[in-house]
Amino acid sequence: MAANIGIMDSAYFVGRSEILAWINSTLHLNLSKVEEACSGAVHCQLMDSVHPGTVPMHKVNFDAKSEYEMIQNYKVLQDVFNKLKLTKHIEVSKLVKGRPLDNLEFMQWMKKYCDSVNGGQLHSYHALERREASKGGKEATKRAAATQQSGKNSSSSAAPRPSSSNGTRKHEPPSSNTGGNHHSSRAPSSKQTKPAPAAYDEKITELKLYIDSLEKERDFYFSKLRDVEILCQNPDTEHLPLVGSIKRILYAADGEDVGAAAAETIQTLSPIAEGSEERRNSVIEPQKRKLIVNQDVDAAAITSLSPRQRLSDASDVKCSGSSPLLTC
């Protein structure tokens, strides 16, 4: 199933609006932010919706406020994963902090898994009845119902009201004060241009996600710089000029010019490359000279032999190539 899915899987590209709509429709809740499910109770009931009876709902706490209470919910969730032999790692320390990005990624995985079980079809799951067995389940249902009712009331109050039936006001002559008409015509436009609170919440959530991604990128590069710093503090290498130049670049203050240190680092590396080239040439040149000398000695030895010695050497070579039983 979807126990382990890659980070580039399509599940991690599902938007927050779709995730929230899926949670609210499945569990009959009214969450407005994904991080509102950071207590772990929602995750437990989502698993109960696709595996009815597997989750001990009486151990789930929908009223968890402290990290200790939230961790107890995640322990229940981990036990369910173990029963189902799911190897998904739950980063509890990040989820209980309520960080939007971490909670969104884990909820995206939850949706992918729940959709993979029976094609995401829920057969007669009674979310309200199952939640009543949990601690704070009834209160969570009441809060969801109250929020939905307030949303309906606000939408009905925003609807245009019918005109008054008072005939005297209907047939009043228009005021001759043009200034009053000017102000009355501007009043509705100011109400229309006022942004809705939902737009503010969506913008705030987007900014939180952006901040979380920046913090992850910052921590990644900081760990790399820390590794370089530890390497430079090694007693065997910290006295080298190259290490000193790297330290000056690492510890440079804001606005400080590090061009000189970078140039010095390049100059430090240049003799190393030249030295390696010289060592390679020093090994190759004696071998070349030795080969030339050996060739010259062999040629001189051949020319110094008399014709009879050359013939004798040739016969020795011929005999040596024949059978050992034969004599020349």
Tab-separated table of N, CA and C in Angstrom, residues 34-173:
chain	number	residue	atom	x	y	z
A	34	VAL	N	-4.813	22.940	8.778
A	34	VAL	CA	-4.314	21.569	8.899
A	34	VAL	C	-3.633	21.365	10.247
A	35	GLU	N	-2.960	22.402	10.747
A	35	GLU	CA	-2.231	22.255	12.006
A	35	GLU	C	-3.160	22.128	13.216
A	36	GLU	N	-4.461	22.330	13.031
A	36	GLU	CA	-5.406	22.103	14.128
A	36	GLU	C	-5.510	20.616	14.485
A	37	ALA	N	-5.019	19.761	13.598
A	37	ALA	CA	-5.030	18.313	13.841
A	37	ALA	C	-3.723	17.814	14.431
A	38	CYS	N	-2.917	18.724	14.982
A	38	CYS	CA	-1.591	18.341	15.476
A	38	CYS	C	-1.650	17.476	16.730
A	39	SER	N	-2.810	17.377	17.378
A	39	SER	CA	-2.900	16.582	18.601
A	39	SER	C	-2.834	15.092	18.329
A	40	GLY	N	-3.071	14.673	17.089
A	40	GLY	CA	-3.014	13.258	16.741
A	40	GLY	C	-4.352	12.553	16.834
A	41	ALA	N	-5.359	13.179	17.438
A	41	ALA	CA	-6.665	12.538	17.579
A	41	ALA	C	-7.349	12.365	16.225
A	42	VAL	N	-7.202	13.363	15.357
A	42	VAL	CA	-7.811	13.277	14.032
A	42	VAL	C	-7.186	12.138	13.233
A	43	HIS	N	-5.875	11.977	13.349
A	43	HIS	CA	-5.197	10.884	12.639
A	43	HIS	C	-5.708	9.528	13.108
A	44	CYS	N	-5.914	9.414	14.415
A	44	CYS	CA	-6.412	8.144	14.950
A	44	CYS	C	-7.802	7.819	14.398
A	45	GLN	N	-8.677	8.824	14.323
A	45	GLN	CA	-10.021	8.543	13.821
A	45	GLN	C	-10.014	8.315	12.320
A	46	LEU	N	-9.102	8.937	11.598
A	46	LEU	CA	-8.988	8.650	10.168
A	46	LEU	C	-8.598	7.192	9.932
A	47	MET	N	-7.686	6.691	10.766
A	47	MET	CA	-7.322	5.278	10.656
A	47	MET	C	-8.494	4.389	11.058
A	48	ASP	N	-9.299	4.843	12.021
A	48	ASP	CA	-10.467	4.076	12.432
A	48	ASP	C	-11.524	4.051	11.329
A	49	SER	N	-11.554	5.084	10.498
A	49	SER	CA	-12.554	5.128	9.430
A	49	SER	C	-12.266	4.110	8.328
A	50	VAL	N	-10.985	3.819	8.080
A	50	VAL	CA	-10.639	2.845	7.035
A	50	VAL	C	-10.415	1.453	7.608
A	51	HIS	N	-10.153	1.365	8.917
A	51	HIS	CA	-10.002	0.067	9.592
A	51	HIS	C	-10.882	0.079	10.837
A	52	PRO	N	-12.175	-0.064	10.683
A	52	PRO	CA	-13.088	0.033	11.832
A	52	PRO	C	-12.761	-1.009	12.899
A	53	GLY	N	-12.734	-0.534	14.147
A	53	GLY	CA	-12.470	-1.415	15.275
A	53	GLY	C	-11.012	-1.621	15.583
A	54	THR	N	-10.118	-1.161	14.705
A	54	THR	CA	-8.682	-1.349	14.951
A	54	THR	C	-8.164	-0.350	15.974
A	55	VAL	N	-8.723	0.853	15.986
A	55	VAL	CA	-8.246	1.918	16.873
A	55	VAL	C	-9.064	1.903	18.166
A	56	PRO	N	-8.418	1.815	19.326
A	56	PRO	CA	-9.154	1.930	20.602
A	56	PRO	C	-9.526	3.388	20.853
A	57	MET	N	-10.704	3.780	20.399
A	57	MET	CA	-11.090	5.180	20.446
A	57	MET	C	-11.232	5.691	21.877
A	58	HIS	N	-11.433	4.808	22.843
A	58	HIS	CA	-11.548	5.263	24.232
A	58	HIS	C	-10.216	5.781	24.778
A	59	LYS	N	-9.104	5.467	24.083
A	59	LYS	CA	-7.799	5.970	24.494
A	59	LYS	C	-7.428	7.282	23.806
A	60	VAL	N	-8.209	7.687	22.836
A	60	VAL	CA	-7.907	8.896	22.063
A	60	VAL	C	-8.470	10.105	22.792
A	61	ASN	N	-7.674	11.173	22.836
A	61	ASN	CA	-8.053	12.398	23.554
A	61	ASN	C	-8.179	13.545	22.553
A	62	PHE	N	-9.430	13.935	22.252
A	62	PHE	CA	-9.663	15.055	21.338
A	62	PHE	C	-9.479	16.399	22.030
A	63	ASP	N	-9.334	16.380	23.342
A	63	ASP	CA	-9.169	17.617	24.103
A	63	ASP	C	-7.722	17.816	24.541
A	64	ALA	N	-6.787	17.151	23.854
A	64	ALA	CA	-5.366	17.243	24.227
A	64	ALA	C	-4.849	18.644	23.943
A	65	LYS	N	-4.221	19.238	24.960
A	65	LYS	CA	-3.657	20.580	24.822
A	65	LYS	C	-2.138	20.572	24.993
A	66	SER	N	-1.645	19.843	25.970
A	66	SER	CA	-0.201	19.791	26.214
A	66	SER	C	0.452	18.753	25.311
A	67	GLU	N	1.778	18.890	25.184
A	67	GLU	CA	2.518	17.952	24.349
A	67	GLU	C	2.462	16.541	24.919
A	68	TYR	N	2.410	16.436	26.234
A	68	TYR	CA	2.336	15.109	26.846
A	68	TYR	C	1.050	14.401	26.429
A	69	GLU	N	-0.066	15.112	26.445
A	69	GLU	CA	-1.339	14.503	26.046
A	69	GLU	C	-1.352	14.163	24.559
A	70	MET	N	-0.730	15.027	23.756
A	70	MET	CA	-0.668	14.745	22.317
A	70	MET	C	0.174	13.512	22.031
A	71	ILE	N	1.271	13.354	22.767
A	71	ILE	CA	2.146	12.196	22.561
A	71	ILE	C	1.396	10.900	22.854
A	72	GLN	N	0.487	10.927	23.827
A	72	GLN	CA	-0.293	9.726	24.122
A	72	GLN	C	-1.160	9.329	22.925
A	73	ASN	N	-1.700	10.321	22.220
A	73	ASN	CA	-2.479	10.021	21.018
A	73	ASN	C	-1.604	9.405	19.935
A	74	TYR	N	-0.396	9.934	19.795
A	74	TYR	CA	0.500	9.391	18.764
A	74	TYR	C	0.989	7.985	19.136
A	75	LYS	N	1.043	7.682	20.426
A	75	LYS	CA	1.373	6.308	20.825
A	75	LYS	C	0.275	5.347	20.384
A	76	VAL	N	-0.972	5.783	20.528
A	76	VAL	CA	-2.086	4.959	20.054
A	76	VAL	C	-1.984	4.765	18.539
A	77	LEU	N	-1.659	5.843	17.834
A	77	LEU	CA	-1.517	5.754	16.377
A	77	LEU	C	-0.378	4.823	15.990
A	78	GLN	N	0.734	4.885	16.716
A	78	GLN	CA	1.869	4.016	16.419
A	78	GLN	C	1.516	2.547	16.665
A	79	ASP	N	0.734	2.288	17.705
A	79	ASP	CA	0.298	0.903	17.957
A	79	ASP	C	-0.563	0.389	16.808
A	80	VAL	N	-1.390	1.262	16.268
A	80	VAL	CA	-2.224	0.865	15.126
A	80	VAL	C	-1.345	0.571	13.915
A	81	PHE	N	-0.330	1.411	13.681
A	81	PHE	CA	0.601	1.157	12.574
A	81	PHE	C	1.294	-0.184	12.747
A	82	ASN	N	1.675	-0.501	13.975
A	82	ASN	CA	2.344	-1.778	14.224
A	82	ASN	C	1.409	-2.963	13.964
A	83	LYS	N	0.141	-2.822	14.342
A	83	LYS	CA	-0.822	-3.897	14.079
A	83	LYS	C	-0.995	-4.117	12.586
A	84	LEU	N	-1.034	-3.028	11.833
A	84	LEU	CA	-1.227	-3.122	10.386
A	84	LEU	C	0.081	-3.337	9.632
A	85	LYS	N	1.215	-3.412	10.389
A	85	LYS	CA	2.547	-3.625	9.799
A	85	LYS	C	2.912	-2.508	8.823
A	86	LEU	N	2.610	-1.286	9.232
A	86	LEU	CA	2.998	-0.105	8.462
A	86	LEU	C	4.316	0.423	9.011
A	87	THR	N	5.269	0.667	8.125
A	87	THR	CA	6.603	1.119	8.548
A	87	THR	C	6.759	2.630	8.457
A	88	LYS	N	5.667	3.353	8.403
A	88	LYS	CA	5.736	4.811	8.316
A	88	LYS	C	6.268	5.386	9.627
A	89	HIS	N	7.299	6.242	9.524
A	89	HIS	CA	7.867	6.884	10.709
A	89	HIS	C	7.068	8.141	11.045
A	90	ILE	N	6.667	8.267	12.299
A	90	ILE	CA	5.901	9.433	12.761
A	90	ILE	C	6.848	10.378	13.482
A	91	GLU	N	7.040	11.568	12.948
A	91	GLU	CA	7.908	12.572	13.566
A	91	GLU	C	7.096	13.351	14.603
A	92	VAL	N	6.925	12.733	15.754
A	92	VAL	CA	6.043	13.286	16.792
A	92	VAL	C	6.553	14.637	17.287
A	93	SER	N	7.864	14.753	17.455
A	93	SER	CA	8.433	15.988	18.006
A	93	SER	C	8.143	17.197	17.124
A	94	LYS	N	7.985	16.982	15.822
A	94	LYS	CA	7.677	18.082	14.911
A	94	LYS	C	6.175	18.323	14.808
A	95	LEU	N	5.407	17.250	14.841
A	95	LEU	CA	3.968	17.398	14.665
A	95	LEU	C	3.318	18.104	15.847
A	96	VAL	N	3.765	17.781	17.064
A	96	VAL	CA	3.130	18.386	18.248
A	96	VAL	C	3.434	19.877	18.359
A	97	LYS	N	4.447	20.361	17.649
A	97	LYS	CA	4.745	21.796	17.656
A	97	LYS	C	3.723	22.603	16.872
A	98	GLY	N	2.914	21.909	16.060
A	98	GLY	CA	1.904	22.607	15.280
A	98	GLY	C	2.448	23.337	14.079
A	99	ARG	N	3.588	22.885	13.570
A	99	ARG	CA	4.164	23.548	12.393
A	99	ARG	C	3.353	23.167	11.159
A	100	PRO	N	2.933	24.141	10.357
A	100	PRO	CA	2.025	23.852	9.238
A	100	PRO	C	2.607	22.889	8.213
A	101	LEU	N	3.875	23.059	7.846
A	101	LEU	CA	4.443	22.251	6.778
A	101	LEU	C	4.547	20.780	7.179
A	102	ASP	N	5.025	20.504	8.401
A	102	ASP	CA	5.157	19.120	8.850
A	102	ASP	C	3.789	18.447	8.971
A	103	ASN	N	2.813	19.161	9.515
A	103	ASN	CA	1.477	18.590	9.643
A	103	ASN	C	0.818	18.378	8.283
A	104	LEU	N	1.097	19.274	7.339
A	104	LEU	CA	0.528	19.115	6.002
A	104	LEU	C	1.099	17.880	5.312
A	105	GLU	N	2.427	17.683	5.415
A	105	GLU	CA	3.051	16.533	4.761
A	105	GLU	C	2.535	15.221	5.341
A	106	PHE	N	2.399	15.147	6.671
A	106	PHE	CA	1.919	13.904	7.272
A	106	PHE	C	0.443	13.660	6.919
A	107	MET	N	-0.350	14.725	6.869
A	107	MET	CA	-1.756	14.561	6.502
A	107	MET	C	-1.894	14.181	5.030
A	108	GLN	N	-0.992	14.657	4.183
A	108	GLN	CA	-0.997	14.229	2.787
A	108	GLN	C	-0.719	12.732	2.674
A	109	TRP	N	0.201	12.244	3.503
A	109	TRP	CA	0.462	10.808	3.507
A	109	TRP	C	-0.769	10.050	4.007
A	110	MET	N	-1.430	10.570	5.036
A	110	MET	CA	-2.627	9.922	5.569
A	110	MET	C	-3.704	9.810	4.488
A	111	LYS	N	-3.890	10.864	3.718
A	111	LYS	CA	-4.903	10.820	2.656
A	111	LYS	C	-4.538	9.795	1.595
A	112	LYS	N	-3.248	9.740	1.250
A	112	LYS	CA	-2.804	8.763	0.263
A	112	LYS	C	-3.062	7.339	0.752
A	113	TYR	N	-2.778	7.095	2.019
A	113	TYR	CA	-2.992	5.748	2.552
A	113	TYR	C	-4.476	5.408	2.625
A	114	CYS	N	-5.283	6.333	3.142
A	114	CYS	CA	-6.716	6.065	3.268
A	114	CYS	C	-7.366	5.865	1.907
A	115	ASP	N	-6.905	6.591	0.893
A	115	ASP	CA	-7.451	6.400	-0.455
A	115	ASP	C	-7.045	5.049	-1.037
A	116	SER	N	-5.896	4.526	-0.604
A	116	SER	CA	-5.441	3.240	-1.130
A	116	SER	C	-6.175	2.059	-0.504
A	117	VAL	N	-6.862	2.278	0.631
A	117	VAL	CA	-7.630	1.219	1.295
A	117	VAL	C	-9.072	1.271	0.782
A	118	ASN	N	-9.483	0.246	0.091
A	118	ASN	CA	-10.847	0.144	-0.459
A	118	ASN	C	-11.180	1.314	-1.382
A	119	GLY	N	-10.151	1.849	-2.015
A	119	GLY	CA	-10.392	2.946	-2.946
A	119	GLY	C	-10.900	4.205	-2.289
A	120	GLY	N	-10.667	4.335	-0.957
A	120	GLY	CA	-11.118	5.523	-0.242
A	120	GLY	C	-12.606	5.549	0.045
A	121	GLN	N	-13.316	4.452	-0.225
A	121	GLN	CA	-14.761	4.396	0.023
A	121	GLN	C	-15.031	3.964	1.467
A	122	LEU	N	-15.823	4.753	2.189
A	122	LEU	CA	-16.193	4.438	3.566
A	122	LEU	C	-17.600	3.838	3.579
A	123	HIS	N	-17.712	2.658	4.152
A	123	HIS	CA	-18.982	1.960	4.166
A	123	HIS	C	-19.641	2.143	5.539
A	124	SER	N	-20.657	2.983	5.585
A	124	SER	CA	-21.481	3.210	6.791
A	124	SER	C	-20.624	3.456	8.028
A	125	TYR	N	-19.698	4.426	7.920
A	125	TYR	CA	-18.885	4.793	9.087
A	125	TYR	C	-19.572	5.931	9.823
A	126	HIS	N	-19.844	5.727	11.095
A	126	HIS	CA	-20.527	6.730	11.916
A	126	HIS	C	-19.471	7.480	12.733
A	127	ALA	N	-19.009	8.585	12.181
A	127	ALA	CA	-17.910	9.332	12.802
A	127	ALA	C	-18.316	9.919	14.147
A	128	LEU	N	-19.544	10.435	14.245
A	128	LEU	CA	-19.966	11.069	15.487
A	128	LEU	C	-20.088	10.047	16.623
A	129	GLU	N	-20.648	8.888	16.330
A	129	GLU	CA	-20.787	7.867	17.366
A	129	GLU	C	-19.431	7.345	17.824
A	130	ARG	N	-18.522	7.145	16.890
A	130	ARG	CA	-17.200	6.644	17.262
A	130	ARG	C	-16.428	7.680	18.067
A	131	ARG	N	-16.642	8.959	17.770
A	131	ARG	CA	-15.906	10.008	18.473
A	131	ARG	C	-16.443	10.214	19.885
A	132	GLU	N	-17.690	9.871	20.127
A	132	GLU	CA	-18.253	10.056	21.466
A	132	GLU	C	-17.580	9.164	22.500
A	133	ALA	N	-16.971	8.065	22.068
A	133	ALA	CA	-16.273	7.185	23.008
A	133	ALA	C	-14.932	7.757	23.449
A	134	SER	N	-14.466	8.783	22.788
A	134	SER	CA	-13.161	9.369	23.102
A	134	SER	C	-13.313	10.471	24.137
A	135	LYS	N	-12.216	10.783	24.772
A	135	LYS	CA	-12.198	11.888	25.719
A	135	LYS	C	-12.259	13.208	24.952
A	136	GLY	N	-13.241	14.022	25.271
A	136	GLY	CA	-13.406	15.293	24.567
A	136	GLY	C	-14.027	15.151	23.201
A	137	GLY	N	-14.520	13.957	22.864
A	137	GLY	CA	-15.127	13.763	21.550
A	137	GLY	C	-16.428	14.512	21.390
A	138	LYS	N	-17.264	14.497	22.424
A	138	LYS	CA	-18.536	15.219	22.353
A	138	LYS	C	-18.305	16.718	22.231
A	139	GLU	N	-17.340	17.222	22.986
A	139	GLU	CA	-17.043	18.660	22.911
A	139	GLU	C	-16.544	19.049	21.515
A	140	ALA	N	-15.712	18.168	20.917
A	140	ALA	CA	-15.217	18.451	19.569
A	140	ALA	C	-16.367	18.497	18.569
A	141	THR	N	-17.338	17.598	18.741
A	141	THR	CA	-18.508	17.609	17.855
A	141	THR	C	-19.335	18.875	18.057
A	142	LYS	N	-19.507	19.299	19.312
A	142	LYS	CA	-20.267	20.509	19.585
A	142	LYS	C	-19.557	21.741	19.000
A	143	ARG	N	-18.231	21.775	19.155
A	143	ARG	CA	-17.496	22.924	18.603
A	143	ARG	C	-17.633	22.975	17.089
A	144	ALA	N	-17.568	21.813	16.457
A	144	ALA	CA	-17.716	21.781	14.998
A	144	ALA	C	-19.111	22.240	14.582
A	145	ALA	N	-20.121	21.776	15.324
A	145	ALA	CA	-21.492	22.188	14.998
A	145	ALA	C	-21.696	23.679	15.222
A	146	ALA	N	-21.110	24.213	16.327
A	146	ALA	CA	-21.245	25.644	16.610
A	146	ALA	C	-20.554	26.480	15.543
A	147	THR	N	-19.407	26.012	15.093
A	147	THR	CA	-18.692	26.753	14.056
A	147	THR	C	-19.463	26.749	12.751
A	148	GLN	N	-20.051	25.597	12.406
A	148	GLN	CA	-20.844	25.530	11.186
A	148	GLN	C	-22.075	26.425	11.287
A	149	GLN	N	-22.717	26.471	12.465
A	149	GLN	CA	-23.901	27.304	12.642
A	149	GLN	C	-23.561	28.778	12.541
A	150	SER	N	-22.414	29.165	13.157
A	150	SER	CA	-22.003	30.567	13.068
A	150	SER	C	-21.666	30.954	11.639
A	151	GLY	N	-21.084	29.994	10.901
A	151	GLY	CA	-20.794	30.277	9.496
A	151	GLY	C	-22.059	30.479	8.682
A	152	LYS	N	-23.100	29.668	8.991
A	152	LYS	CA	-24.368	29.836	8.284
A	152	LYS	C	-25.013	31.170	8.629
A	153	ASN	N	-24.942	31.553	9.918
A	153	ASN	CA	-25.543	32.830	10.330
A	153	ASN	C	-24.847	34.010	9.676
A	154	SER	N	-23.508	33.931	9.603
A	154	SER	CA	-22.778	35.032	8.975
A	154	SER	C	-23.092	35.136	7.501
A	155	SER	N	-23.268	33.979	6.844
A	155	SER	CA	-23.602	34.015	5.419
A	155	SER	C	-25.017	34.546	5.183
A	156	SER	N	-25.937	34.198	6.097
A	156	SER	CA	-27.301	34.703	5.946
A	156	SER	C	-27.382	36.201	6.238
A	157	SER	N	-26.573	36.657	7.205
A	157	SER	CA	-26.576	38.101	7.498
A	157	SER	C	-25.944	38.900	6.393
A	158	ALA	N	-25.061	38.274	5.644
A	158	ALA	CA	-24.429	38.984	4.533
A	158	ALA	C	-25.342	39.084	3.329
A	159	ALA	N	-26.475	38.334	3.288
A	159	ALA	CA	-27.405	38.389	2.166
A	159	ALA	C	-28.114	39.737	2.142
A	160	PRO	N	-28.494	40.225	0.959
A	160	PRO	CA	-29.170	41.544	0.875
A	160	PRO	C	-30.541	41.491	1.516
A	161	ARG	N	-30.866	42.502	2.323
A	161	ARG	CA	-32.147	42.581	3.004
A	161	ARG	C	-33.202	43.157	2.071
A	162	PRO	N	-34.453	42.731	2.240
A	162	PRO	CA	-35.525	43.300	1.393
A	162	PRO	C	-35.788	44.755	1.752
A	163	SER	N	-36.297	45.499	0.801
A	163	SER	CA	-36.541	46.925	1.011
A	163	SER	C	-37.697	47.120	1.973
A	164	SER	N	-37.703	48.254	2.660
A	164	SER	CA	-38.720	48.531	3.664
A	164	SER	C	-40.084	48.722	3.000
A	165	SER	N	-41.140	48.306	3.715
A	165	SER	CA	-42.513	48.445	3.190
A	165	SER	C	-43.143	49.790	3.553
A	166	ASN	N	-42.397	50.644	4.221
A	166	ASN	CA	-42.920	51.945	4.626
A	166	ASN	C	-43.072	52.825	3.389
A	167	GLY	N	-44.340	53.150	3.058
A	167	GLY	CA	-44.555	53.907	1.832
A	167	GLY	C	-44.052	55.323	1.925
A	168	THR	N	-44.089	55.913	3.129
A	168	THR	CA	-43.651	57.294	3.254
A	168	THR	C	-42.174	57.417	2.947
A	169	ARG	N	-41.381	56.406	3.391
A	169	ARG	CA	-39.948	56.464	3.099
A	169	ARG	C	-39.684	56.139	1.649
A	170	LYS	N	-40.554	55.276	1.052
A	170	LYS	CA	-40.314	54.908	-0.336
A	170	LYS	C	-40.522	56.104	-1.247
A	171	HIS	N	-41.496	56.970	-0.920
A	171	HIS	CA	-41.814	58.078	-1.818
A	171	HIS	C	-41.217	59.387	-1.345
A	172	GLU	N	-40.228	59.315	-0.462
A	172	GLU	CA	-39.562	60.546	-0.046
A	172	GLU	C	-38.814	61.134	-1.220
A	173	PRO	N	-38.853	62.426	-1.382
A	173	PRO	CA	-38.100	63.040	-2.484
A	173	PRO	C	-36.617	62.970	-2.192
